[in-house]
XYZ file of C-alpha atoms in Angstrom:
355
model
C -28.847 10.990 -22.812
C -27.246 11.945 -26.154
C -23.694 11.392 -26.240
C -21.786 12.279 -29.636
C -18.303 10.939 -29.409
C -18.144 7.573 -27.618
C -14.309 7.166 -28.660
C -11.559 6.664 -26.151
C -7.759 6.242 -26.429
C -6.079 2.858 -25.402
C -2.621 4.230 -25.514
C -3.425 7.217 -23.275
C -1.394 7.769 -20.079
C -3.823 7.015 -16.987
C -1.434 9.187 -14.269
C -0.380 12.648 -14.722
C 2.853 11.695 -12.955
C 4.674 9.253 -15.749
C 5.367 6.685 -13.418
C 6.778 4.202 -15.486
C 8.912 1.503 -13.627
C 11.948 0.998 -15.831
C 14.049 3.448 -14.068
C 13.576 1.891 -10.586
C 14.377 -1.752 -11.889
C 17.780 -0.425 -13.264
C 18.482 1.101 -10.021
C 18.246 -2.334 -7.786
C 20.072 -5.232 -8.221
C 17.877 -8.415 -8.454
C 18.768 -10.397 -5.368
C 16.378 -13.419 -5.600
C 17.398 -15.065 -1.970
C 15.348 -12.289 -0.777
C 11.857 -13.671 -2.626
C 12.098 -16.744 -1.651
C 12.300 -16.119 1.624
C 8.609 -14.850 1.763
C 7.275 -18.649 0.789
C 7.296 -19.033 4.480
C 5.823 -16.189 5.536
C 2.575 -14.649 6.584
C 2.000 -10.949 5.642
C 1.031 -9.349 9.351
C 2.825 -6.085 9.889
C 4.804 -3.954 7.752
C 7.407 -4.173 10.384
C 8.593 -8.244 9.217
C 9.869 -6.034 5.850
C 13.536 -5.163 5.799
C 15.084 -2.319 3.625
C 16.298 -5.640 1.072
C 13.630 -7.283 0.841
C 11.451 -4.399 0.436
C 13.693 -3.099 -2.705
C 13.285 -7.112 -3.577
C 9.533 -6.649 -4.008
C 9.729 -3.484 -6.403
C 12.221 -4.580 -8.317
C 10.080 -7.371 -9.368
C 7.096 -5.431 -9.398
C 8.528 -3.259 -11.180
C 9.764 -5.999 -14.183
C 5.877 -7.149 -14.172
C 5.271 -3.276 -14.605
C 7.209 -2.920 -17.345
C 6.367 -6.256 -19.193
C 3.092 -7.210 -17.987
C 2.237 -9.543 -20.773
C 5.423 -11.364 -20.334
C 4.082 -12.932 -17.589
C 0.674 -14.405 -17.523
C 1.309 -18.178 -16.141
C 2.699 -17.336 -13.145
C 0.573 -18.595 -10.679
C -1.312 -20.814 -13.057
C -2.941 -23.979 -10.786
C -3.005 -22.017 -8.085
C -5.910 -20.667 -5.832
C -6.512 -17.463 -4.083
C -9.532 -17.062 -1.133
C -9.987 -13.638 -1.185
C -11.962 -13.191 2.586
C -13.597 -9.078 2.720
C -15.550 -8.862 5.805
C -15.108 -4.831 5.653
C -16.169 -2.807 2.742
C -13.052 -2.264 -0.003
C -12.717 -1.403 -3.016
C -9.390 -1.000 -4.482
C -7.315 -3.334 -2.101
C -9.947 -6.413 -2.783
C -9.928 -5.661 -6.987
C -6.503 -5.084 -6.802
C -5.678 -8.174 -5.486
C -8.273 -10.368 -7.282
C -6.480 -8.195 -10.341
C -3.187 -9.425 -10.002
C -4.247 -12.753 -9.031
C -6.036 -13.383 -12.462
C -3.127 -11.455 -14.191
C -0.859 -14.411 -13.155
C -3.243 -17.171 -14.647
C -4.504 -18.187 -11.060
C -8.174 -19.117 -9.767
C -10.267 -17.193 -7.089
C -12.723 -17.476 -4.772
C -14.318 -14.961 -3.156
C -16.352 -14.130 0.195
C -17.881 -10.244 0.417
C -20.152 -10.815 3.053
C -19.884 -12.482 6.642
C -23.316 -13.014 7.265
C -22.945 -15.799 4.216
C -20.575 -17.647 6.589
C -20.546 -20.321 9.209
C -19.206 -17.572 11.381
C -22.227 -15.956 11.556
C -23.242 -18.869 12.804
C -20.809 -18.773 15.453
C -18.232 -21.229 13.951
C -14.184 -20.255 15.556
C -12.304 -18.606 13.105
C -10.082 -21.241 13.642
C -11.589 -23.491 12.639
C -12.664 -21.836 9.365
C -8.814 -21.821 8.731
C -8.622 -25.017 8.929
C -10.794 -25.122 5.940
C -8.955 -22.659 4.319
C -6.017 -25.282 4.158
C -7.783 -27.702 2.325
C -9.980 -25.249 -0.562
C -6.619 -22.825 -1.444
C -3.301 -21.509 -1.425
C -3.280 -18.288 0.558
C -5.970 -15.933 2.046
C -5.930 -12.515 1.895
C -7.933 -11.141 4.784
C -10.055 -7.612 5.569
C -11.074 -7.944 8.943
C -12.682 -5.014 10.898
C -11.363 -6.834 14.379
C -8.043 -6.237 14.595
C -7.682 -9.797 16.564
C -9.178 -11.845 13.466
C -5.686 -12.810 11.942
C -4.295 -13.638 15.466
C -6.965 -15.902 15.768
C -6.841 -17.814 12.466
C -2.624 -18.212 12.009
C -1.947 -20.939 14.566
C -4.330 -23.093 12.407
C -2.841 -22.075 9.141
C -0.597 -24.048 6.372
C -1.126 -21.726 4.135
C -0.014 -18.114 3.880
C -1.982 -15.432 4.680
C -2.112 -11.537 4.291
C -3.604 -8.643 6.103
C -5.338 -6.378 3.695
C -6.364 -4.254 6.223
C -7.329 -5.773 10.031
C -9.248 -2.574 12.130
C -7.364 0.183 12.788
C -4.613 -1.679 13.517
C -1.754 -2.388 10.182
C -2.704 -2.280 6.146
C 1.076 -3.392 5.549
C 0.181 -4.153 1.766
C -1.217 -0.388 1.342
C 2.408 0.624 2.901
C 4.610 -1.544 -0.087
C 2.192 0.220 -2.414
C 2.925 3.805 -0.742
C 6.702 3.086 -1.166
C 6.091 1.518 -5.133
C 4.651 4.815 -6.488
C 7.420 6.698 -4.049
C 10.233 5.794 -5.572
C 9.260 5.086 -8.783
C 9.208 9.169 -8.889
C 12.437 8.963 -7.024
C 14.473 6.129 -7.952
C 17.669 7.729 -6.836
C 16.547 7.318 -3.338
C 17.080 4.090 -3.288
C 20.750 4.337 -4.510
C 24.217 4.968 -2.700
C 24.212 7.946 -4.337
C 26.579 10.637 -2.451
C 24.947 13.684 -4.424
C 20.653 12.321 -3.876
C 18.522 14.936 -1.593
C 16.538 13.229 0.556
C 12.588 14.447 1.020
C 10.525 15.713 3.232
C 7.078 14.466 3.893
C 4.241 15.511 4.947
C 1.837 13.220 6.712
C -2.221 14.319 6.739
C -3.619 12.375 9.405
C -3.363 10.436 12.551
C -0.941 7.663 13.076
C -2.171 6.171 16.011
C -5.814 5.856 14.499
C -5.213 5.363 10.733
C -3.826 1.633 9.876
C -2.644 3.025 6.453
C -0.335 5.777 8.053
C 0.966 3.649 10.949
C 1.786 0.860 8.284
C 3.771 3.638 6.104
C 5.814 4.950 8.864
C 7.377 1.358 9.578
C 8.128 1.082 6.039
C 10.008 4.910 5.900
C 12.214 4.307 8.511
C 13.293 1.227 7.231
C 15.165 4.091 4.670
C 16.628 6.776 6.887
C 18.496 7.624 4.137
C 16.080 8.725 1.548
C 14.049 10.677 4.543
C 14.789 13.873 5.691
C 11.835 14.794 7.663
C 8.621 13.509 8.716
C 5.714 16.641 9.163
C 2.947 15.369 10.628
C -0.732 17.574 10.074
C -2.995 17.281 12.460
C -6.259 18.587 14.040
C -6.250 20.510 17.385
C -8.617 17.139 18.338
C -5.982 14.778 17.532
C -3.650 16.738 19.636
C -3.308 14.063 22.404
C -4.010 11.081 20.419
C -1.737 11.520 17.700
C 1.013 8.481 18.456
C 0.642 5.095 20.049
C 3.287 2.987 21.494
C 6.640 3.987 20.593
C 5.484 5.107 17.178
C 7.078 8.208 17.519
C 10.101 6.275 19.047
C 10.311 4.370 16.005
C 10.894 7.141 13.623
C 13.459 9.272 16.082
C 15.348 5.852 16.385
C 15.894 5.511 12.922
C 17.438 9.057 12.833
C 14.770 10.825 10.910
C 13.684 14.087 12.145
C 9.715 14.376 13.331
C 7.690 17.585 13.546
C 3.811 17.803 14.458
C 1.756 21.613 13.342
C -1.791 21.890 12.764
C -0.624 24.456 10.318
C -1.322 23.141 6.689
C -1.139 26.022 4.515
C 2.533 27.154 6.362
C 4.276 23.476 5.805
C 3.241 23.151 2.533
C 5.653 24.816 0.141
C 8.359 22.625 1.937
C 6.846 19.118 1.343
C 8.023 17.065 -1.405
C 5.537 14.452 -0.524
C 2.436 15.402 0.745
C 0.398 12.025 1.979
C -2.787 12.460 2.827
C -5.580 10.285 4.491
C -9.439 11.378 6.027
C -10.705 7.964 6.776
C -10.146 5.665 10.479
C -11.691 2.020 10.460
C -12.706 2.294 13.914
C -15.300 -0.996 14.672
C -17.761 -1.744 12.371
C -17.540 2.034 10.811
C -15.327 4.388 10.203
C -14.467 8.130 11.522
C -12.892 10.951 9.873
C -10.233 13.316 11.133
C -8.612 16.636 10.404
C -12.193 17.850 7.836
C -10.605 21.054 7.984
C -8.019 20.388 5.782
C -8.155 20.140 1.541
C -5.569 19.807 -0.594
C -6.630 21.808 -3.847
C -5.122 23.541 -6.954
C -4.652 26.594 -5.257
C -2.496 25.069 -2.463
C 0.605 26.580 -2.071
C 2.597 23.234 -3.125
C 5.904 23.061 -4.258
C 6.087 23.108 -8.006
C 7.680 19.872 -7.915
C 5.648 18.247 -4.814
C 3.485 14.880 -5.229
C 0.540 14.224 -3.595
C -0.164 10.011 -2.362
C -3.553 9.062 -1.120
C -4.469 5.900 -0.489
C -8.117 6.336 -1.507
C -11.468 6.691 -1.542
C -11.068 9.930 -1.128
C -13.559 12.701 0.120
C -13.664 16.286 0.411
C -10.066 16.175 1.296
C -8.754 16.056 -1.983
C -9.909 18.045 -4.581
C -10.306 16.595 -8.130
C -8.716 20.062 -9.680
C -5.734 17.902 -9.077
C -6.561 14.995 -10.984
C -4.508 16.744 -14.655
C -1.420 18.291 -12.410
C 1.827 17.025 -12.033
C 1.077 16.432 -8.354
C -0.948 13.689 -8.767
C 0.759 10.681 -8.166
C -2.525 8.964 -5.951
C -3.251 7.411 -9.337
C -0.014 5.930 -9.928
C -0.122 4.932 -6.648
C -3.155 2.786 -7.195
C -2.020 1.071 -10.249
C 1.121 0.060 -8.862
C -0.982 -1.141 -6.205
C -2.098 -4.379 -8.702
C 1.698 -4.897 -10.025
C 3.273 -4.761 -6.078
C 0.427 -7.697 -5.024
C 1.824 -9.569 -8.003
C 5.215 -9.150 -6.760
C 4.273 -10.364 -3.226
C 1.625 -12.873 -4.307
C 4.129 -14.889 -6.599
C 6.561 -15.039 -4.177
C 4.362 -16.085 -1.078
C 3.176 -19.220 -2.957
C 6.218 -20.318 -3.956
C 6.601 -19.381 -7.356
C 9.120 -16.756 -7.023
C 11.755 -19.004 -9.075
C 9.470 -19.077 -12.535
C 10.024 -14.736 -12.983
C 13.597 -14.403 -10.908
C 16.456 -13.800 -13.882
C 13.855 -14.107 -16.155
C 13.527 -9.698 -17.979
């Protein structure tokens, strides 16, 4: 292989969508109370998030965004068990990112079968453990009952990164990051903001990443117009579980279901899509008939959010438009886990008042 020009630039922006973070931090007040209160907290479901706290969370992601060499000691001293029994890629390097960003220490386990588990051993027990070697545990779990087990035995915090196809609540924060740091208005009292209308690709009785973003929009009736949700004629009678649908008609946000892709489009401002189900020790995909491409009719001004990896679904011809925004999304994936990481081990009072 003969390669002429082995150059690159530093300095060059890595999202088509600008995202940077300075306009949402003007737009919320710092409120520290709100921080502190997650030093006593495990990370479970997206639902223990309130509108506050959320706003809380990006406000100070959004300062370690902005500055991120300002802060490099937070978490110094500290240590992080990072615990993937399910493949990842992004959620396990983003957090292992942000935990080194802060000056902390990690340890890391990528494979079960290197366990006592695999040996049988109660996953309470191996919490237990856990209180003696770190400071928190982030867990990816494949059975949805792993973090159920393992809590009662904790003294030190731990998050779901992703448990079956149950919650990904950390994915969720991320979602709502990169959504309004393209909108920061919508999280003002504005009279004069529009609120949006999203588009949901996907299944959010199956897909832990769209139930988990759901109970984080409604948690903002104000910024959400409508919620579309795209589905398969398969999906048709599987679409919702328990009172998810409830959920979003309580919070006084309309809900519409089509299988029609192509017709919804041009009135999406958001268009989140999502192919993959953790279902067991695999996964299954839904809706393959759908793509998001180019030469989808999109609104000019539309973003597209996708948690990733990403198949056929979504087309790189997107990658240099102004409706990606999936890339943004995963960078402010590592500066949100800071946020939340800080503040769940007590450190929240080194980086509030501090710009």
């Amino acid at each position: 292989m003969t390669i002429k020009d082995v150059s690159f630039e530093r300095d060059r922006p890595d999202v088509c969508g600008d995202a940077h973070p300075k306009a949402l931090l003007k737009a919320i007040q710092e409120d520290g109370d709100y921080l502190l209160k997650l030093s006593n907290q495990h990370v479970v479901s997206a639902d223990q998030f309130s509108q506050l706290g959320m706003l809380q969370l990006f406000r100070l992601a959004a300062k370690y965004e902005a500055n991120p060499r300002r802060f490099s000691t937070s978490l110094q001293g500290k240590i992080l068990i990072s615990a993937f029994y399910e493949p990842s890629t992004r959620t396990r390097l983003s957090f292992e990112s942000a935990w080194h960003r802060l000056g902390g220490d990690i340890m890391s386990i990528t494979d079960r079968s290197t366990t006592g588990i695999a040996k049988g051993e109660r996953l309470a027990d191996v919490a237990e453990m856990f209180n003696n070697y770190g400071d928190c545990v982030v867990l990816r779990d494949n059975n949805e009952s792993s973090l159920e087990e393992m809590i009662d035995s904790l003294r030190i915090p731990i998050i779901n990164a992703g448990n079956g196809s149950d919650e990904h609540p950390t994915q969720a924060l991320t979602d709502m990051y990169a959504l309004f740091k393209w909108r920061p208005d919508l999280v003002t009292d504005e009279a004069d903001k529009a609120p949006i209308k999203i588009g949901i690709i996907g299944v959010p009785d199956k897909m832990r990443t769209v139930r988990s973003f759901i109970k984080c929009l409604v948690k903002f009736p104000k910024a959400i117009d409508e919620i579309v949700i795209i589905h398969d004629e398969e999906s048709s009678t599987q679409l919702f579980g328990s009172e998810q649908r409830e959920q979003i008609e309580q919070a006084g946000i309309k809900i519409r279901t089509t299988r029609d892709l192509e017709q919804v489009l041009p009135e999406l401002d958001v268009v989140y899509i999502n192919a993959i189900s953790w279902e067991g020790d695999t996964f299954s995909t839904y809706g393959s008939e759908f793509h998001l491409t180019a030469q989808s009719p999109l609104k000019d001004s539309a973003i597209i959010l996708h948690p990733l990896a990403r198949g056929e679904e979504l087309s790189a011809d997107l990658d240099h438009t102004p409706h990606n925004w999936y890339f943004s999304q995963a960078r402010g994936a590592v500066f949100l886990r800071m946020a939340l990481l800080t503040c769940m081990v007590q450190r929240a009072e080194r980086v509030i008042d501090v710009v």
